[in-house]
Every structure is written in C-alpha cells, then in structure tokens.
Backbone as JSON, one array per atom type, in Angstrom:
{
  "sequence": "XXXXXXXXXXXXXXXXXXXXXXXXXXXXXXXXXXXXXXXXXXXXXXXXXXXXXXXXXXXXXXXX",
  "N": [[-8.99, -18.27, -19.06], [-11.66, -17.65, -17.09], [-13.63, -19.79, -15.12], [-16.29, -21.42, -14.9], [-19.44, -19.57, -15.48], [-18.77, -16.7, -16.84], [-19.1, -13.4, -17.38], [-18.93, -10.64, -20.25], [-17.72, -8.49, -19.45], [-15.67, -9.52, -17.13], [-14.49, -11.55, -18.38], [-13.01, -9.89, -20.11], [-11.42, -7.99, -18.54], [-10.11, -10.24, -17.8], [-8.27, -10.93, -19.89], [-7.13, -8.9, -20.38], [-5.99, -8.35, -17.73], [-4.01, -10.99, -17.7], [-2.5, -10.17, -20.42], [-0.93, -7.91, -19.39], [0.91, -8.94, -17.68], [-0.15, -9.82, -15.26], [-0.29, -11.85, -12.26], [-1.1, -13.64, -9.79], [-0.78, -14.17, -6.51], [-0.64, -16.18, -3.87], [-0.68, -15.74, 0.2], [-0.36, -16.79, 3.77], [-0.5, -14.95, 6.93], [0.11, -14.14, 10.0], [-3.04, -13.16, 11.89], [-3.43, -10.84, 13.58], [-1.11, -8.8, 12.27], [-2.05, -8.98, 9.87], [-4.31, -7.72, 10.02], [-3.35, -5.28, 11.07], [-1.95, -4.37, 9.0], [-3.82, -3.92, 7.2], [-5.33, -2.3, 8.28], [-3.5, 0.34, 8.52], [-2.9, 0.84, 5.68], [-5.18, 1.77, 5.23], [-5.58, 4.03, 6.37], [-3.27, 5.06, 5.34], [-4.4, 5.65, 2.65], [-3.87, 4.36, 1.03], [-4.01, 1.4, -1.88], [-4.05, -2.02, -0.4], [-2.34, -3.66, -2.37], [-0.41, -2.11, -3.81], [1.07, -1.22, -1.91], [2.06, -3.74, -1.46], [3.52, -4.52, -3.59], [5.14, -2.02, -3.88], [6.97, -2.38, -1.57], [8.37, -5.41, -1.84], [9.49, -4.4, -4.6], [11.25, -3.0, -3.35], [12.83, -4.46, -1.91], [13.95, -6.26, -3.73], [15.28, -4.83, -4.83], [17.42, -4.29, -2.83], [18.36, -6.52, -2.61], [19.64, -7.38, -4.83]],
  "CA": [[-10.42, -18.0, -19.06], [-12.55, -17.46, -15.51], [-14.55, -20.82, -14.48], [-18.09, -21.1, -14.66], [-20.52, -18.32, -16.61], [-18.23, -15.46, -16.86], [-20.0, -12.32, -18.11], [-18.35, -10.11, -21.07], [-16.35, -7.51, -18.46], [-15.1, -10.38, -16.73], [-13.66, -11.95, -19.62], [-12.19, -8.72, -20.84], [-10.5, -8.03, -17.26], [-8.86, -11.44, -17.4], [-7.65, -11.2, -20.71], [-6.2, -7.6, -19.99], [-4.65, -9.24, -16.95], [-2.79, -12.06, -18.97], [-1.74, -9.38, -21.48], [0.13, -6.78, -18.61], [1.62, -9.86, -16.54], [-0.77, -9.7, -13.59], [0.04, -12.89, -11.76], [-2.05, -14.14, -8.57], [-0.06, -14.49, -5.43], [-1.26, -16.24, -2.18], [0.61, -16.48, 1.6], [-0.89, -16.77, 4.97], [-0.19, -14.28, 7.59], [-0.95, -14.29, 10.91], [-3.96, -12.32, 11.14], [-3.48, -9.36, 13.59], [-0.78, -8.22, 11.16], [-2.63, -8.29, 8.43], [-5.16, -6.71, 10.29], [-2.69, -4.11, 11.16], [-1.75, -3.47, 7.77], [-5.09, -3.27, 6.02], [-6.18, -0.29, 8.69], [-2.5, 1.44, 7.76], [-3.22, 1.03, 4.19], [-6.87, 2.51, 5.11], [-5.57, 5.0, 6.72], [-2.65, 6.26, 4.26], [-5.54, 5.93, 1.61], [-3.51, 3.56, -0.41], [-4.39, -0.44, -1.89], [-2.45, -3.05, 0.21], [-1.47, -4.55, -3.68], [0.14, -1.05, -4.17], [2.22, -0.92, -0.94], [2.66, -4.42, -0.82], [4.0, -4.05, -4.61], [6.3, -1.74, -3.61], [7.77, -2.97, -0.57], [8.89, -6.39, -2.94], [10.26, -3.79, -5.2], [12.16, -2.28, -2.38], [13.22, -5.94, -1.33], [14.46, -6.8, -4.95], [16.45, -3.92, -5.36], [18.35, -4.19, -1.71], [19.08, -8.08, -2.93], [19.97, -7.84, -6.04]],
  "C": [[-10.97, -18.33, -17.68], [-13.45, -18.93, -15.64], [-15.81, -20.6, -14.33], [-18.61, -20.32, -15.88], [-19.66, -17.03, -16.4], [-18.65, -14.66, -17.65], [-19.07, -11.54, -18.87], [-17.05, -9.49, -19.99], [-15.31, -8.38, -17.7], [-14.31, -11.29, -17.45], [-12.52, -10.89, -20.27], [-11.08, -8.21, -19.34], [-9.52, -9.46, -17.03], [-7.49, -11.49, -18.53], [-6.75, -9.7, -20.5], [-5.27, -7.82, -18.71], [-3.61, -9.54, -17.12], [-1.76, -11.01, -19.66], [-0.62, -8.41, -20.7], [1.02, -7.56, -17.94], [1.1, -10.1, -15.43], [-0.76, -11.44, -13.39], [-0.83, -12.98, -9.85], [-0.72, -15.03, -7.46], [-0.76, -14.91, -4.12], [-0.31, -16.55, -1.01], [-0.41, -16.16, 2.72], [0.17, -15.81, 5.93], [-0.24, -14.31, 9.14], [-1.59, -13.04, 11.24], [-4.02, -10.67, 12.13], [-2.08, -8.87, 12.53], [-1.3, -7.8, 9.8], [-3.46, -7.47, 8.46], [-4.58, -5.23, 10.68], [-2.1, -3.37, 9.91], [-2.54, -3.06, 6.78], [-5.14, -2.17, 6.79], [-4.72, 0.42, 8.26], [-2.87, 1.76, 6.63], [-4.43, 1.96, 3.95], [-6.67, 4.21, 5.42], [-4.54, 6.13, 5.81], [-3.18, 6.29, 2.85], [-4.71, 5.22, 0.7], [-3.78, 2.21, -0.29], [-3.32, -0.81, -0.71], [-1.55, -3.56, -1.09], [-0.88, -2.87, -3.5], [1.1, -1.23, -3.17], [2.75, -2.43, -1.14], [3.82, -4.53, -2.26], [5.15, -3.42, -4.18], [7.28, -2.07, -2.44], [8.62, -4.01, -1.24], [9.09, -5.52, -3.56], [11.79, -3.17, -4.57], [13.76, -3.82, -2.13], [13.75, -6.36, -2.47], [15.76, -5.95, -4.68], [17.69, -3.89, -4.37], [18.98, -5.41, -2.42], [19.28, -8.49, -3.87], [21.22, -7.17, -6.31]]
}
C-alpha cells in the first residue's frame, strides 16, 4: 500500500503492480550517460524501462 493519502487510482495501480511482478529497481549512473541515454530513448521514441528491460533480457540470456 502507497504512504500517505493515496487516492483510489493510485491504490489500484499499486495493487495491479504487486499482482504482474513489477518490482522497483534503483542504481546510480554517472549522469552524462544517463543523459545520453534518455535523449536516445527520446529519440528512438521508446521508454528507457522498455529498452532498459530488454537489454537485461539480452544480458540474461548471453549468461545463462
């Protein structure tokens, strides 16, 4: 459950979360990279969670 006053949609987005597996990942970068990969991402019109998603898919499958 979200912290604080969480409003109906916000409740219903967490619990649909939980239910698919969505899991919260954090790492530090240093920041022109990241700044270099948000404008890629901007520019091949896709999320960064989507590419970065598949890249770690890519990265499983070589090392496994």
């Amino acid at each position: 459950m979200p912290k604080g006053n969480p409003n109906k949609n916000t409740i219903r987005v967490d619990r649909y979360q939980k239910k698919v597996g969505y899991k919260t990942k954090g790492f530090k970068l240093k920041g022109d990279i990241a700044e270099q990969f948000a404008k890629a991402c901007e520019k091949s019109g896709r999320s960064q969670a989507s590419v970065i998603q598949e890249l770690m898919q890519e990265y499983i499958e070589r090392n496994s």
